[in-house]
CSV table of C-alpha atoms in Angstrom, one decimal:
chain,number,residue,atom,x,y,z
A,1,MET,CA,-0.1,-0.1,0.1
A,2,ASN,CA,2.8,2.4,0.8
A,3,GLU,CA,4.5,1.7,-2.3
A,4,GLU,CA,1.8,2.3,-4.7
A,5,ILE,CA,1.5,5.8,-2.8
A,6,ASP,CA,5.0,6.6,-3.0
A,7,ARG,CA,5.0,5.9,-6.7
A,8,GLN,CA,1.9,7.9,-7.2
A,9,LEU,CA,3.5,11.1,-5.6
A,10,ARG,CA,6.9,10.6,-7.5
A,11,GLU,CA,4.7,10.4,-10.6
A,12,ALA,CA,2.6,13.8,-9.7
A,13,ALA,CA,5.8,15.4,-9.2
A,14,GLY,CA,7.6,14.4,-12.0
A,15,ALA,CA,4.2,15.7,-14.6
A,16,HIS,CA,4.3,19.0,-12.9
A,17,ARG,CA,5.3,22.2,-14.5
A,18,PRO,CA,5.8,25.5,-12.2
A,19,ASP,CA,4.0,28.3,-13.7
A,20,ARG,CA,6.7,30.6,-13.6
A,21,ALA,CA,5.3,33.6,-14.9
A,22,ARG,CA,2.6,33.7,-12.1
A,23,MET,CA,5.6,33.5,-9.3
A,24,LEU,CA,7.2,36.5,-11.2
A,25,ALA,CA,3.9,38.4,-10.9
A,26,ARG,CA,2.7,37.6,-7.4
A,27,VAL,CA,6.4,38.6,-6.5
A,28,GLU,CA,6.1,41.7,-8.0
A,29,ARG,CA,3.0,42.9,-6.6
A,30,GLY,CA,4.5,41.8,-3.4
A,31,MET,CA,7.2,44.1,-3.7
A,32,ALA,CA,5.2,47.2,-4.6
A,33,GLY,CA,2.6,47.0,-2.3
A,34,PRO,CA,2.7,49.0,1.2
A,35,ALA,CA,5.1,47.0,4.0
A,36,VAL,CA,3.5,44.5,5.9
A,37,ARG,CA,4.2,44.4,9.5
A,38,HIS,CA,4.4,40.6,10.4
A,39,ARG,CA,3.0,39.5,13.7
A,40,ALA,CA,5.3,39.2,16.8
A,41,ARG,CA,6.4,35.8,17.0
A,42,PRO,CA,4.6,33.8,20.2
A,43,PHE,CA,7.7,33.5,21.7
A,44,ALA,CA,8.2,37.3,21.9
A,45,ARG,CA,4.9,37.7,23.8
A,46,SER,CA,4.9,35.0,25.7
A,47,GLY,CA,9.0,35.9,27.4
A,48,THR,CA,7.4,39.1,28.4
A,49,ARG,CA,4.7,37.6,29.9
A,50,VAL,CA,6.9,35.5,31.7
A,51,ALA,CA,9.1,38.8,32.8
A,52,LEU,CA,6.4,40.4,34.0
A,53,ALA,CA,5.2,38.0,36.0
A,54,GLY,CA,8.4,37.1,37.7
A,55,LEU,CA,8.8,40.6,38.6
A,56,ALA,CA,5.6,40.7,40.4
A,57,ALA,CA,6.2,37.8,42.3
A,58,ALA,CA,9.7,39.3,43.3
A,59,GLY,CA,7.7,42.0,44.0
A,60,ILE,CA,5.2,39.9,46.3
A,61,LEU,CA,8.0,37.4,47.9
A,62,ALA,CA,9.9,41.0,49.0
A,63,THR,CA,6.7,42.7,50.2
A,64,GLY,CA,5.8,39.6,52.4
A,65,GLY,CA,9.4,39.3,53.4
A,66,LEU,CA,9.2,42.6,54.7
A,67,ALA,CA,6.2,41.5,56.4
A,68,VAL,CA,6.9,39.1,58.2
A,69,ALA,CA,10.1,40.7,59.1
A,70,ALA,CA,8.1,43.2,61.0
A,71,ILE,CA,5.8,40.8,62.6
A,72,VAL,CA,9.0,39.1,63.9
A,73,ALA,CA,11.2,42.6,64.9
A,74,SER,CA,7.7,43.7,66.8
A,75,PRO,CA,7.2,42.4,70.2
A,76,SER,CA,4.4,40.5,70.8
A,77,PRO,CA,2.2,42.4,73.0
A,78,SER,CA,1.6,40.8,76.3
A,79,PRO,CA,-1.7,39.8,77.2
A,80,THR,CA,-3.7,41.7,79.7
A,81,VAL,CA,-4.9,39.9,82.6
A,82,THR,CA,-7.7,41.2,83.8
A,83,THR,CA,-8.2,40.3,87.5
A,84,PRO,CA,-11.1,40.4,89.0
A,85,ALA,CA,-11.9,43.3,92.0
A,86,ALA,CA,-12.5,41.8,94.9
A,87,PRO,CA,-15.8,42.4,96.5
A,88,SER,CA,-15.9,44.4,99.0
A,89,PRO,CA,-17.3,43.0,102.1
A,90,THR,CA,-20.8,44.5,103.2
A,91,VAL,CA,-21.4,45.6,106.5
A,92,SER,CA,-24.9,44.7,107.7
A,93,SER,CA,-25.9,46.8,110.3
A,94,PRO,CA,-27.6,44.9,112.9
A,95,PRO,CA,-31.6,45.1,113.0
A,96,PRO,CA,-32.7,47.2,115.6
A,97,THR,CA,-33.2,45.7,118.6
A,98,SER,CA,-36.7,46.7,120.4
A,99,ALA,CA,-36.8,48.3,123.2
A,100,ARG,CA,-37.0,46.5,126.6
A,101,PRO,CA,-40.1,47.3,128.7
A,102,THR,CA,-39.3,49.0,131.8
A,103,PRO,CA,-40.7,46.4,134.6
A,104,VAL,CA,-43.1,47.8,136.5
A,105,ALA,CA,-42.6,47.8,140.3
A,106,PRO,CA,-46.0,46.8,142.1
A,107,PRO,CA,-47.7,49.2,144.1
A,108,PRO,CA,-47.1,49.6,148.0
A,109,ALA,CA,-49.6,47.8,150.0
A,110,THR,CA,-52.2,49.7,151.8
A,111,THR,CA,-52.0,50.0,155.5
A,112,PRO,CA,-55.1,51.5,157.3
A,113,GLY,CA,-54.7,55.1,157.1
A,114,SER,CA,-52.1,55.8,155.0
A,115,ALA,CA,-52.8,57.1,151.3
A,116,ARG,CA,-55.6,56.1,149.0
A,117,PRO,CA,-55.0,52.8,147.4
A,118,THR,CA,-55.5,51.6,144.1
A,119,PRO,CA,-58.4,50.6,142.6
A,120,SER,CA,-58.4,46.9,141.5
A,121,ALA,CA,-58.5,46.4,137.4
A,122,THR,CA,-62.3,45.9,137.5
A,123,SER,CA,-63.6,48.6,139.5
A,124,PRO,CA,-64.5,52.7,138.3
A,125,SER,CA,-61.2,55.1,139.1
A,126,PRO,CA,-63.0,57.4,140.9
A,127,SER,CA,-62.7,61.2,139.8
A,128,PRO,CA,-60.4,63.9,141.6
A,129,THR,CA,-62.4,65.4,144.0
A,130,GLY,CA,-61.2,68.2,146.9
A,131,ASP,CA,-63.8,66.7,149.0
A,132,GLU,CA,-61.8,62.9,150.0
A,133,SER,CA,-61.7,61.1,153.7
A,134,ARG,CA,-59.6,58.4,154.9
A,135,ASN,CA,-60.0,56.6,158.0
A,136,GLY,CA,-59.0,53.1,158.7
A,137,PRO,CA,-59.2,50.6,155.6
A,138,LEU,CA,-61.7,53.0,154.1
A,139,TRP,CA,-61.0,56.0,151.2
A,140,SER,CA,-63.7,57.9,149.8
A,141,ALA,CA,-64.4,60.8,147.7
A,142,GLY,CA,-67.8,62.2,146.2
A,143,SER,CA,-68.9,64.0,143.2
A,144,LEU,CA,-71.5,65.6,140.6
A,145,ASP,CA,-71.2,63.0,137.5
A,146,ALA,CA,-70.1,65.5,134.2
A,147,LYS,CA,-73.7,64.2,132.8
A,148,SER,CA,-75.6,66.3,135.3
A,149,THR,CA,-78.0,69.2,133.5
A,150,VAL,CA,-79.7,72.0,134.7
A,151,TYR,CA,-83.1,70.0,135.0
A,152,TRP,CA,-81.1,66.5,136.2
A,153,THR,CA,-78.2,65.4,138.5
A,154,GLN,CA,-76.8,62.0,139.7
A,155,SER,CA,-74.6,62.5,142.6
A,156,ASN,CA,-71.3,59.5,142.9
A,157,LEU,CA,-70.1,58.3,145.8
A,158,PHE,CA,-66.9,56.4,145.2
A,159,LEU,CA,-65.4,54.3,148.2
A,160,THR,CA,-62.0,52.1,148.0
A,161,THR,CA,-61.4,49.3,150.8
A,162,THR,CA,-58.3,47.7,151.5
A,163,GLN,CA,-59.9,44.8,153.4
A,164,PRO,CA,-63.3,42.8,152.6
A,165,LEU,CA,-66.0,44.5,154.3
A,166,THR,CA,-68.7,42.4,155.9
A,167,SER,CA,-71.0,45.4,157.3
A,168,LEU,CA,-71.6,48.0,155.1
A,169,THR,CA,-74.3,51.3,155.3
A,170,VAL,CA,-73.8,54.0,152.5
A,171,GLU,CA,-76.3,57.0,152.9
A,172,ILE,CA,-76.6,60.4,150.6
A,173,ARG,CA,-78.6,62.5,151.0
A,174,ILE,CA,-79.8,65.6,149.0
A,175,VAL,CA,-81.3,68.7,150.2
A,176,GLN,CA,-84.9,69.2,149.6
A,177,THR,CA,-84.5,72.8,147.5
A,178,GLY,CA,-88.0,72.5,146.3
A,179,GLY,CA,-89.0,70.2,143.7
A,180,ALA,CA,-86.1,67.6,144.1
A,181,LYS,CA,-87.5,64.1,143.1
A,182,ASN,CA,-85.5,60.8,143.2
A,183,THR,CA,-85.2,59.0,139.6
A,184,GLY,CA,-83.7,56.2,140.9
A,185,THR,CA,-80.0,54.4,142.4
A,186,TRP,CA,-76.7,52.8,140.4
A,187,GLN,CA,-74.1,51.0,142.4
A,188,THR,CA,-71.2,48.9,140.9
A,189,ARG,CA,-71.8,46.3,143.3
A,190,PRO,CA,-74.8,43.5,142.5
A,191,GLY,CA,-77.8,45.2,143.7
A,192,GLY,CA,-78.9,42.1,145.1
A,193,ASP,CA,-75.7,42.4,147.9
A,194,PHE,CA,-78.2,45.5,149.4
A,195,THR,CA,-81.5,46.5,150.8
A,196,VAL,CA,-81.8,50.0,149.4
A,197,THR,CA,-84.4,52.0,150.7
A,198,VAL,CA,-85.1,56.5,149.4
A,199,GLN,CA,-87.2,58.6,151.5
A,200,GLU,CA,-87.5,62.2,152.5
A,201,ALA,CA,-86.3,62.6,155.7
A,202,GLY,CA,-85.2,66.2,157.6
A,203,GLY,CA,-85.5,68.1,154.5
A,204,ALA,CA,-83.7,65.6,152.4
A,205,LEU,CA,-83.9,63.0,150.1
A,206,VAL,CA,-82.5,60.6,151.7
A,207,TYR,CA,-80.7,57.6,149.8
A,208,ARG,CA,-79.4,54.1,151.8
A,209,TRP,CA,-77.8,50.6,150.6
A,210,VAL,CA,-77.5,48.2,153.8
A,211,LEU,CA,-75.5,44.9,153.1
A,212,LYS,CA,-77.3,42.3,153.4
A,213,PRO,CA,-76.4,39.8,156.3
A,214,GLY,CA,-73.8,36.8,155.3
A,215,ARG,CA,-73.2,39.3,151.8
A,216,THR,CA,-69.5,40.4,151.6
A,217,VAL,CA,-67.8,43.9,149.8
A,218,PRO,CA,-64.6,42.6,148.4
A,219,ALA,CA,-61.5,45.0,148.8
A,220,GLY,CA,-61.1,47.3,146.0
A,221,SER,CA,-62.9,50.2,144.7
A,222,HIS,CA,-67.0,50.5,144.3
A,223,GLU,CA,-69.2,53.2,143.5
A,224,PHE,CA,-73.1,54.2,144.6
A,225,ALA,CA,-75.0,57.3,142.9
A,226,ALA,CA,-78.4,59.1,144.0
A,227,GLN,CA,-80.6,60.3,140.6
A,228,PHE,CA,-83.0,62.9,141.0
A,229,ASN,CA,-84.7,65.9,139.4
A,230,ASN,CA,-83.6,69.3,140.3
A,231,GLY,CA,-87.4,71.0,140.5
A,232,THR,CA,-87.5,74.7,139.7
A,233,GLY,CA,-84.2,76.9,140.3
A,234,VAL,CA,-80.7,76.5,139.7
A,235,ARG,CA,-79.5,73.8,142.0
A,236,THR,CA,-76.1,73.1,143.5
A,237,ALA,CA,-75.0,70.7,145.6
A,238,THR,CA,-74.5,72.6,148.9
A,239,GLY,CA,-75.4,71.1,151.8
A,240,ASP,CA,-75.6,67.6,150.0
A,241,GLY,CA,-73.4,64.8,151.5
A,242,TYR,CA,-72.7,61.2,152.4
A,243,ARG,CA,-71.6,59.0,155.2
A,244,VAL,CA,-70.1,55.8,154.8
A,245,ASP,CA,-70.2,53.3,158.2
A,246,ALA,CA,-68.3,49.5,157.3
A,247,ARG,CA,-67.0,46.9,159.5
A,248,GLY,CA,-64.1,44.4,158.5
A,249,SER,CA,-62.0,42.0,160.1
A,250,GLY,CA,-59.7,45.0,161.4
A,251,GLY,CA,-62.6,46.5,162.8
A,252,SER,CA,-64.7,49.4,162.5
A,253,ALA,CA,-64.2,53.0,160.1
A,254,SER,CA,-66.3,55.1,158.8
A,255,VAL,CA,-66.4,58.2,156.3
A,256,ARG,CA,-68.2,60.9,155.4
A,257,GLY,CA,-68.2,64.3,153.1
A,258,GLY,CA,-69.8,66.0,150.5
A,259,PHE,CA,-70.2,66.5,146.4
A,260,VAL,CA,-68.2,68.7,144.2
A,261,PRO,CA,-68.8,69.9,140.9
A,262,ALA,CA,-67.1,67.4,138.2
A,263,ARG,CA,-63.8,68.4,136.5
């Protein structure tokens, strides 16, 4: 096969006759025309590009080297260690101590004839008055009740005893000034312990409480009151008065006095 191709090629080459006239015409036309700039060889272009790439790489390496040198030369900053501040101890003020109650000394015991004794918690407190009386275990005071008016009056007798009483008579006398009339009585002790009477005698309304046999009035403060209408005219307590007779384990005692306006 190859031999046949070689033979044909040789025969074609031998039979070829170049056209010299056409070849000369083409040469002449080329010489007569403008100079044709031939394209730069690819190798030259490739060489220029390689050179530029080399310069760029050298610049990058140089810059990187300077940066590395600067980093190596610069001392690394020492890390900042933040130490948490120690909390200040909180000083708590001690809670306020409640004031301790001041002990109250018990009242001194009262002996017959001594100062006025302190009333018991369940008994009424006597009103201050300038007409007081003391004798033995008894203390008394008389005053007009603050609720009294020009038409009606209540006369109060406060009695305190330091000893139990086995016998007691309380009498209040209201001077009859004209038209005075009884409207009732009142006492702190049970009404069933006394025989209570009201009558007119010697120009006065006489109110009387008599302790029944077998009954006892305990030590403490007690109150007795006489109530009445005043009648006509302005009435005062002038001439009105009271008397108390009592007996206890220490013997007999009596007190008396009048009634002063309430303060």
